[in-house]
Short mmCIF file of C-alpha atoms and ligand atoms in Angstrom, two decimals:
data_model
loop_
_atom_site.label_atom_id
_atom_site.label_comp_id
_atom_site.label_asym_id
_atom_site.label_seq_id
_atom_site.Cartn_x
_atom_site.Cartn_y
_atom_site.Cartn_z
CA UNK U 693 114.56 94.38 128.02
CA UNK U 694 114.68 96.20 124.43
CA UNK U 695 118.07 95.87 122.81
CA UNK U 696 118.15 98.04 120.11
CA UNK U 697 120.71 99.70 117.47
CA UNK U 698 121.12 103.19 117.12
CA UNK U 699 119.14 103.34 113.36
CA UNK U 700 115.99 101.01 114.74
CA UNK U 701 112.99 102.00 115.14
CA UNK U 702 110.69 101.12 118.29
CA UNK U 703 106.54 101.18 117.60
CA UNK U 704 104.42 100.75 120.59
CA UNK U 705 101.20 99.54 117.98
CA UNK U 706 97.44 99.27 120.09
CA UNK U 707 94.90 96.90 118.80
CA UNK U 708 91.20 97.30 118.94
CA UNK U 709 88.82 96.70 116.30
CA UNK U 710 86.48 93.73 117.60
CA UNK U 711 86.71 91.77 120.49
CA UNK U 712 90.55 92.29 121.47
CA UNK U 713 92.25 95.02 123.22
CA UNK U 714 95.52 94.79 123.07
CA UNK U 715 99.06 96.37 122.82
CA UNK U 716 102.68 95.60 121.68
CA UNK U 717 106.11 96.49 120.92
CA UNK U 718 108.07 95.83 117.63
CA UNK U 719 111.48 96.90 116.98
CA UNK U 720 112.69 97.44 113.23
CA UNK U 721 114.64 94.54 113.63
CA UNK U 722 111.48 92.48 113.89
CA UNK U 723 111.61 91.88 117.72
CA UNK U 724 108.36 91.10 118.91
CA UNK U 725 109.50 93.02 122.39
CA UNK U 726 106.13 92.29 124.06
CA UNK U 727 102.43 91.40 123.37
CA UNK U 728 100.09 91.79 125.47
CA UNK U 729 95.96 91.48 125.04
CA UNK U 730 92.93 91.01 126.34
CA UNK U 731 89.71 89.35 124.95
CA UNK U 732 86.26 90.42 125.95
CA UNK U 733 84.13 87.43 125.87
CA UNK U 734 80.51 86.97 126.42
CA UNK U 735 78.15 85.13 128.24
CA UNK U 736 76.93 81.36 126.59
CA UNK U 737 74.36 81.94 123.74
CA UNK U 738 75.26 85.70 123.00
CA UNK U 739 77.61 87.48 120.58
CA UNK U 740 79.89 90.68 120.86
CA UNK U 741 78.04 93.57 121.69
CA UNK U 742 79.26 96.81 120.58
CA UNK U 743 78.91 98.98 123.63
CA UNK U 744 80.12 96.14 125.87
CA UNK U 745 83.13 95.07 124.07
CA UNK U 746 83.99 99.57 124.31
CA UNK U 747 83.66 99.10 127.94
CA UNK U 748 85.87 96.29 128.86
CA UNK U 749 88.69 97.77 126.42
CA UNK U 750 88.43 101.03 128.47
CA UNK U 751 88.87 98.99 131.56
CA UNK U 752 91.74 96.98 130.19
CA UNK U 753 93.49 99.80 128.63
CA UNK U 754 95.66 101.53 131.41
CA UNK U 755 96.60 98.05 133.00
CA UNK U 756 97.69 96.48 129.86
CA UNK U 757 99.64 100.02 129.04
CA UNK U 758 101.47 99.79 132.75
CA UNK U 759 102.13 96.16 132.23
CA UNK U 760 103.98 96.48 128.59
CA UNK U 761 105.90 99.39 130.31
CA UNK U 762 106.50 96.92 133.51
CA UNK U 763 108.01 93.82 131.54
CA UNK U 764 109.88 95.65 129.03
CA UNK U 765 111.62 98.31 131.48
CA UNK U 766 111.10 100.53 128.72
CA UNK U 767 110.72 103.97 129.35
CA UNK U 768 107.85 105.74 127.01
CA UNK U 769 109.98 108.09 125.76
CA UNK U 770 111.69 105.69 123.82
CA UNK U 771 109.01 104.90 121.64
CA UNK U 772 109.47 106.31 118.26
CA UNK U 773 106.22 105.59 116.86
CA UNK U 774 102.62 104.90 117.78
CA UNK U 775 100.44 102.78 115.21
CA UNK U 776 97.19 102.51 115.64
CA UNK U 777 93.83 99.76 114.09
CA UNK U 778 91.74 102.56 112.49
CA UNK U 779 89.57 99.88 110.48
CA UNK U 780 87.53 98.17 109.46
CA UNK U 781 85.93 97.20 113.00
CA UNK U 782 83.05 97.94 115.26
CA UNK U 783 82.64 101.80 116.12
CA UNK U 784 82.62 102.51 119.47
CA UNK U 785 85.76 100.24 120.06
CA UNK U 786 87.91 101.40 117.53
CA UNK U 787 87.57 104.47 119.01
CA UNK U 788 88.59 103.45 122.51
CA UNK U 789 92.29 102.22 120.67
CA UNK U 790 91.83 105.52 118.63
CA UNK U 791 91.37 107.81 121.29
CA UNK U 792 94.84 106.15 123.20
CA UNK U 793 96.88 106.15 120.29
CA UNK U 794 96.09 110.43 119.68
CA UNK U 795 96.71 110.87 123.20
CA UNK U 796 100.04 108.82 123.32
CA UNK U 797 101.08 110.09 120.41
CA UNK U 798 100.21 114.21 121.61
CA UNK U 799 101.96 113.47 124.94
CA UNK U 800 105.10 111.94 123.57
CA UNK U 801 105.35 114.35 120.43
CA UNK U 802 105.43 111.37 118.39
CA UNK U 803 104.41 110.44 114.91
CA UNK U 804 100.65 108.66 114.28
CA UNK U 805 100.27 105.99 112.10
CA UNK U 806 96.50 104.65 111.18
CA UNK U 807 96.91 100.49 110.23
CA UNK U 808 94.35 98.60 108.75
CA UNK U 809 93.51 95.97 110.63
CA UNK U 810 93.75 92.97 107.98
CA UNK U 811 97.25 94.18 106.39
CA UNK U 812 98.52 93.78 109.62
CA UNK U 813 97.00 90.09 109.94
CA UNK U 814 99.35 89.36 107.01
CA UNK U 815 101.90 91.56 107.92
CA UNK U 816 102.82 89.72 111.30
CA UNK U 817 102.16 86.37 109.46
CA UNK U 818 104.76 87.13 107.13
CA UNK U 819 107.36 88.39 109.66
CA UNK U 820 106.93 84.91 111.04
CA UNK U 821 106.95 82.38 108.70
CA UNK U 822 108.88 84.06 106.23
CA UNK U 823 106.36 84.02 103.27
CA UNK U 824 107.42 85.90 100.35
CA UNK U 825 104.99 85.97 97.94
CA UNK U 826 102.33 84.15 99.36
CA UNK U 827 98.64 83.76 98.14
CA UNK U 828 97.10 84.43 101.44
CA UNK U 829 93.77 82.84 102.62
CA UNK U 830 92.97 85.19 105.56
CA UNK U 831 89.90 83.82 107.64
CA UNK U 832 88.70 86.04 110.77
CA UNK U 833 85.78 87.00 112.21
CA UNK U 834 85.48 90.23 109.96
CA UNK U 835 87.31 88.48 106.55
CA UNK U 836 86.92 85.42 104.69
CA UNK U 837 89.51 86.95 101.76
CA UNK U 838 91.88 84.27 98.97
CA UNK U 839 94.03 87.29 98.02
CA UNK U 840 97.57 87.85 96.36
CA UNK U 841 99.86 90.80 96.02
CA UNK U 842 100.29 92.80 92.85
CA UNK U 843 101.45 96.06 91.84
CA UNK U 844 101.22 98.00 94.85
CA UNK U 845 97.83 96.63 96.23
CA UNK U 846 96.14 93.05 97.41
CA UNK U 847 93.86 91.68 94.91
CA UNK U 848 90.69 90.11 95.60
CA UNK U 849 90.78 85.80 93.93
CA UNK U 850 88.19 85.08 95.96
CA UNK U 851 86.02 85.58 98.90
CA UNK U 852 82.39 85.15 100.79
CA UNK U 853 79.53 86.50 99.22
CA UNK U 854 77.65 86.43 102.54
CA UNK U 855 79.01 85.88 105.87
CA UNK U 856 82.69 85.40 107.16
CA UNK U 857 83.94 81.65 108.36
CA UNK U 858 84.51 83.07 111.42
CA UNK U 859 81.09 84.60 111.45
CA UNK U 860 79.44 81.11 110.21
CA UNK U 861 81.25 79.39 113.53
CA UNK U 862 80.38 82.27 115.92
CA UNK U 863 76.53 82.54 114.93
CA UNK U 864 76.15 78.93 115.38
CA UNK U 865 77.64 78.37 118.40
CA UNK U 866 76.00 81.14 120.21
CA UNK U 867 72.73 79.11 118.90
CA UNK U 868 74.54 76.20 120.21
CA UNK U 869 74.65 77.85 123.83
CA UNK U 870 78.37 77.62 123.06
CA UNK U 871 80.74 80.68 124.60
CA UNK U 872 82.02 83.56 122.01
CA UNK U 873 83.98 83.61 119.87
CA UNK U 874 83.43 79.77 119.12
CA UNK U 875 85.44 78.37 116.50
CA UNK U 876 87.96 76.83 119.43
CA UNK U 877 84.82 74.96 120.72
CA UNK U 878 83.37 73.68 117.91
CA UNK U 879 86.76 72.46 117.02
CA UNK U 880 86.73 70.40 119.94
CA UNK U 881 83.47 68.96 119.61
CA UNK U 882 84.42 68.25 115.94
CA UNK U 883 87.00 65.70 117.23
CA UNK U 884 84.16 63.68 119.34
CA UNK U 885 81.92 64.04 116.01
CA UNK U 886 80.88 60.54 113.69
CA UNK U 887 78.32 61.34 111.12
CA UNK U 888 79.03 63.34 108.70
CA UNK U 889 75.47 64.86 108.12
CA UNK U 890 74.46 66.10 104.42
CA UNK U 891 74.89 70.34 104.70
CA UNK U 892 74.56 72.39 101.91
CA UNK U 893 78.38 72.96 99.84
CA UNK U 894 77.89 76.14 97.93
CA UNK U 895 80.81 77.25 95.70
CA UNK U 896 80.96 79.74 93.00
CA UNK U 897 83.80 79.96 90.50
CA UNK U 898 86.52 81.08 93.20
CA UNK U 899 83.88 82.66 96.02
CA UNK U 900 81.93 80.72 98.87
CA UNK U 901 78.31 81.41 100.61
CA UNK U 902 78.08 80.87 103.89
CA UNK U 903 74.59 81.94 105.15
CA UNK U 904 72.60 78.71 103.50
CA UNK U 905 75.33 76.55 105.35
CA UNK U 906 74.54 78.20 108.26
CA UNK U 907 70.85 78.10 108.45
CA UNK U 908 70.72 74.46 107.35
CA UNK U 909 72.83 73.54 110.25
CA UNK U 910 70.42 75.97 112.43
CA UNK U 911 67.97 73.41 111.27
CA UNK U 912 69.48 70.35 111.77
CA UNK U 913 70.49 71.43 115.50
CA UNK U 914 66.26 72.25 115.94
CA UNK U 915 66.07 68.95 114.88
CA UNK U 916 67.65 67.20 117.59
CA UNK U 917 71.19 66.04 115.42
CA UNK U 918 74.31 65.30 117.93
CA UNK U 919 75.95 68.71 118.65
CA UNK U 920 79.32 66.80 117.58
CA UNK U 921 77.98 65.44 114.82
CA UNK U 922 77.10 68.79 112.91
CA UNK U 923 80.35 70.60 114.41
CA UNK U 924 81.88 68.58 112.44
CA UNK U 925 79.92 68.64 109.55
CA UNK U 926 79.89 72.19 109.53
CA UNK U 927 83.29 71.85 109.55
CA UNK U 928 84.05 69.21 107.30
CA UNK U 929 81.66 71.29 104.56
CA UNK U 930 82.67 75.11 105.41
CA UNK U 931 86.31 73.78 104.91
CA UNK U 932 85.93 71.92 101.92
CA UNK U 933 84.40 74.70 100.46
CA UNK U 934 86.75 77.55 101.06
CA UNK U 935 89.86 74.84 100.49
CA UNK U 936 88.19 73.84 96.89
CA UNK U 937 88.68 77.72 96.25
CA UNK U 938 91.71 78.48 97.46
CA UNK U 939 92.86 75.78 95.50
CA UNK U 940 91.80 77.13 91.98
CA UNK U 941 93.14 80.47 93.05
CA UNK U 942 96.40 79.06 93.77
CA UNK U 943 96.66 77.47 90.46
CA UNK U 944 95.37 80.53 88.80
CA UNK U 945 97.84 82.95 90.48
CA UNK U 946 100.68 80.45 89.90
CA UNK U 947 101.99 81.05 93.61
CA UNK U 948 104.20 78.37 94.89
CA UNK U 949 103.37 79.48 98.79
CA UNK U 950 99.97 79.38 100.59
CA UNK U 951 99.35 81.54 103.48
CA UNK U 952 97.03 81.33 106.09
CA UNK U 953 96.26 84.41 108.81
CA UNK U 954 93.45 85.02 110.98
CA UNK U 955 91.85 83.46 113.93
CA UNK U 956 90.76 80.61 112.28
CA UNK U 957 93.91 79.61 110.90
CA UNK U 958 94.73 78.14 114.24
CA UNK U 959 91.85 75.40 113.36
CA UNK U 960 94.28 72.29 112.91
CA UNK U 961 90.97 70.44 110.10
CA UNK U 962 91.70 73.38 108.19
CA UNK U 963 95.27 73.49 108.16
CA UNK U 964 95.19 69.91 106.95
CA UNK U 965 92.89 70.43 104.16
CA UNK U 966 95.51 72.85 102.93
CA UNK U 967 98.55 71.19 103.24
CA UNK U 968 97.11 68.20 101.01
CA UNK U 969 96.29 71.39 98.29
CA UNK U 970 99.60 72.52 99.00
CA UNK U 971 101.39 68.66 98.62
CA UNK U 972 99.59 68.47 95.21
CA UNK U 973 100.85 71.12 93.43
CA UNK U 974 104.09 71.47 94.91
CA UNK U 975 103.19 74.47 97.11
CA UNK U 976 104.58 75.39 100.87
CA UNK U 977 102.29 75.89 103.52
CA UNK U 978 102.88 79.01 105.91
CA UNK U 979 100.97 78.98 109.08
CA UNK U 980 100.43 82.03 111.45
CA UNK U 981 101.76 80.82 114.78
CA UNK U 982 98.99 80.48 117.18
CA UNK U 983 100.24 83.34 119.46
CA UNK U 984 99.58 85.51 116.58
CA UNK U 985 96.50 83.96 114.56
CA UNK U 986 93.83 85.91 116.25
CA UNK U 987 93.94 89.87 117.03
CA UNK U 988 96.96 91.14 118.77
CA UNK U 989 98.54 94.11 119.80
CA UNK U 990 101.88 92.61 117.34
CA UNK U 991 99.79 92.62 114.18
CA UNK U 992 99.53 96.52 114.64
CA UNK U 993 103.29 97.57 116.10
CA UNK U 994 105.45 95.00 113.19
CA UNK U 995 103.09 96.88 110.32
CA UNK U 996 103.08 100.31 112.23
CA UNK U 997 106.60 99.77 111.71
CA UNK U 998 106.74 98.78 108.18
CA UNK U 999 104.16 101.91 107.39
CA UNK U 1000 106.26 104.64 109.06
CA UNK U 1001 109.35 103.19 106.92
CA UNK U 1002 107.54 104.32 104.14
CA UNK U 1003 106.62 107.24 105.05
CA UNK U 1004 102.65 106.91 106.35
CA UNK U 1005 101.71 108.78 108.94
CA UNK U 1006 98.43 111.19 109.65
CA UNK U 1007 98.45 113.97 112.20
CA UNK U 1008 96.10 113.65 114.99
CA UNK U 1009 93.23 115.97 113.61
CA UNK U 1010 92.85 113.57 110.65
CA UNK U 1011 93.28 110.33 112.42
CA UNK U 1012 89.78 108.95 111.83
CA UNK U 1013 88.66 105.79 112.59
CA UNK U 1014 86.95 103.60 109.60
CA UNK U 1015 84.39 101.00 110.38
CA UNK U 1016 84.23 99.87 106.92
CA UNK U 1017 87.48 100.43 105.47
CA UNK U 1018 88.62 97.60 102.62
CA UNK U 1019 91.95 96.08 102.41
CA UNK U 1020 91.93 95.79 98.41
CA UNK U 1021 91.97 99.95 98.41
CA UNK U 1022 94.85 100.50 100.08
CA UNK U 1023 98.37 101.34 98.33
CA UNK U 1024 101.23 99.30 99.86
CA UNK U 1025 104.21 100.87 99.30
CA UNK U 1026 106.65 98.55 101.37
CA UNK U 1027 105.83 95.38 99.05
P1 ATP R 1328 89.05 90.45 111.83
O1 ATP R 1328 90.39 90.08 112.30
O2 ATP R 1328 88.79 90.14 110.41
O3 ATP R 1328 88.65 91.82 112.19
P2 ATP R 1328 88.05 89.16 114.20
O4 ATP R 1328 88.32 90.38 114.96
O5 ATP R 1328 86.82 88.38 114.56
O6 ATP R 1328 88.01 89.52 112.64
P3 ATP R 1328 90.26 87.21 114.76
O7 ATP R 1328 90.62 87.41 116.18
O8 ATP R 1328 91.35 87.18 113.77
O9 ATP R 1328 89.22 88.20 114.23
O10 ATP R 1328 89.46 85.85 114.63
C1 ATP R 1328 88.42 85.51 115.47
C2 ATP R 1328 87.70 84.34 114.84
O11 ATP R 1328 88.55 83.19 114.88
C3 ATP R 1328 86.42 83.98 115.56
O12 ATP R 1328 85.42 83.80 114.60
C4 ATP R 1328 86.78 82.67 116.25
O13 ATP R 1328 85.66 81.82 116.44
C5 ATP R 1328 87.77 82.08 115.27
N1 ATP R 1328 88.64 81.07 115.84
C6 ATP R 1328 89.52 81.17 116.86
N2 ATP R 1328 90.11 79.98 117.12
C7 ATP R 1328 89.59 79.10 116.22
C8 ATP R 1328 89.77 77.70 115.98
N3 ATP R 1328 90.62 76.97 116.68
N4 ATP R 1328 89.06 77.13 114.98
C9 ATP R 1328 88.19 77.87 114.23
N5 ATP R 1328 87.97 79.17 114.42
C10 ATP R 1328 88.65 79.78 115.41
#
């Protein structure tokens, strides 16, 4: 059940920029009313595809609408506000979210807010842990971003010149024959792994490359090296790497908080890594919770909420979706 004040605002937000469908309700109060989401996965030894991943959010779409109306007894015209993911993301599936939002928003003669999709990675982060003024070290599938908050926009400290983290894990366990996404997996098989096997640690200044560690690893899994072994390898190096960077960033910046968003934040190696950064230089650690780490229907409702407070909106006939839209462009008026 929603309790609610007479001054708070309710935002039914819809997620669906990659692999997740999914939709929630935040209050302005920061009630997480209800969360719901679904994951299209693929088949061992194969990655998302486009057209597929459009498909099974089209399927999942009126269910997980009914159900969010079923456990929250809350009738639709209650909703004050729909947000939507308009970017960055694969085409045809932010346009499945896209196309719901418009038509939720037309039918309830309701305001339209476009979210992007990595402000509200650190958006429901923050509501959670309580970060302040966090440098944030958001690793997903689409991002691999060491950023901090200044006048009105996040700035850039560091990032991947090549390939995401998340893409690094995903590519190699679909060459693995592991399932999709597969950071969880090769987490696992990390634990059971000995040998630390020598892997290619490419840093520069406060940026990391990816796609060297990757095909080295490619290589060493041709050449018959223990699955667990280079899991955690891969691991041990792709961490080390992106923790040696956050590190100088944090110094630089002067920050006294670390953040970490994004489905790979829920990898425990990493989160150790960063506490010992964080222990040195005095620093707290804020972790996403691991309900809200990967894409959710949350992430989009909490900052539909925050946007509409400040006055962002876009009627329907301008409420494009953008495949390619960056973070570090975007004017944040609530921070
Ligand atoms: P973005 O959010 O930037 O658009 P995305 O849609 O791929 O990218 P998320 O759902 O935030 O994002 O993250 C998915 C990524 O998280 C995948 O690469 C997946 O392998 C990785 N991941 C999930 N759990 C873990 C884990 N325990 N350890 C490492 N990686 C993980």
């Amino acid at each position: 059940m929603v309790t609610t004040s007479n001054n708070s605002l309710i935002c039914l937000g819809i997620e669906s920029t990659a692999h997740t469908f999914g939709i929630a309700i935040a209050t302005s109060q920061g009630q997480i009313v209800v969360n719901i989401n679904s994951t299209y996965t693929s088949q061992k030894g194969q990655g998302i595809h486009p057209r597929e991943a459009a498909q099974h959010h089209s399927e999942v779409a009126p269910k997980i609408l009914k159900q969010v109306i079923q456990q929250t007894s809350l009738p639709l015209s209650q909703i004050d506000v729909i947000a939507f993911s308009s970017g960055p993301g694969l085409g045809p599936v932010l346009r499945t979210g896209a196309s719901m939002a418009r038509a939720l928003a037309l039918q309830l003669e309701i305001p339209l807010v476009p979210i992007h999709h990595a402000i509200g990675h650190i958006e429901i982060a923050s509501l959670f842990t309580g970060a302040r003024d966090p440098l944030v070290q958001l690793v997903s599938g689409g991002h691999t971003s060491i950023i901090a908050f200044g006048q009105g926009y996040w700035r850039i400290y560091g990032e991947t010149q090549d390939i995401t983290l998340g893409n690094l894990l995903d590519v190699f366990a679909r060459t693995a024959g592991l399932p999709f996404p597969g950071g969880k997996a090769i987490e696992a098989l990390a634990r059971k792994g000995k040998n630390l096997i020598d892997l290619p640690y490419v840093v520069k200044g406060n940026d990391v490359s990816y796609s060297g560690l990757l095909t080295a690893t490619k290589l060493q899994l041709n050449k018959g090296v223990a699955l667990e072994d280079l899991c955690y390898s891969l691991q041990e190096v792709a961490f080390a790497m992106l923790t040696e960077a956050t590190e100088r960033a944090l110094v630089q910046t002067e920050r006294s908080e670390l953040l970490i968003t994004g489905g790979v934040a829920a990898n425990k190696r990493l989160q150790t890594m960063l506490q010992e950064v964080c222990r040195e230089h005095g620093a707290t650690l804020h972790i996403v919770p691991l309900l809200y780490s990967g894409d959710c229907g949350a992430q989009i409702a909490w900052t539909g909420i925050l946007a509409y407070q400040n006055g962002l909106q876009v009627s329907v006939e301008e409420s494009i979706v953008q495949p390619k839209w960056r973070f570090d462009k975007i004017h944040v008026p609530w921070r």
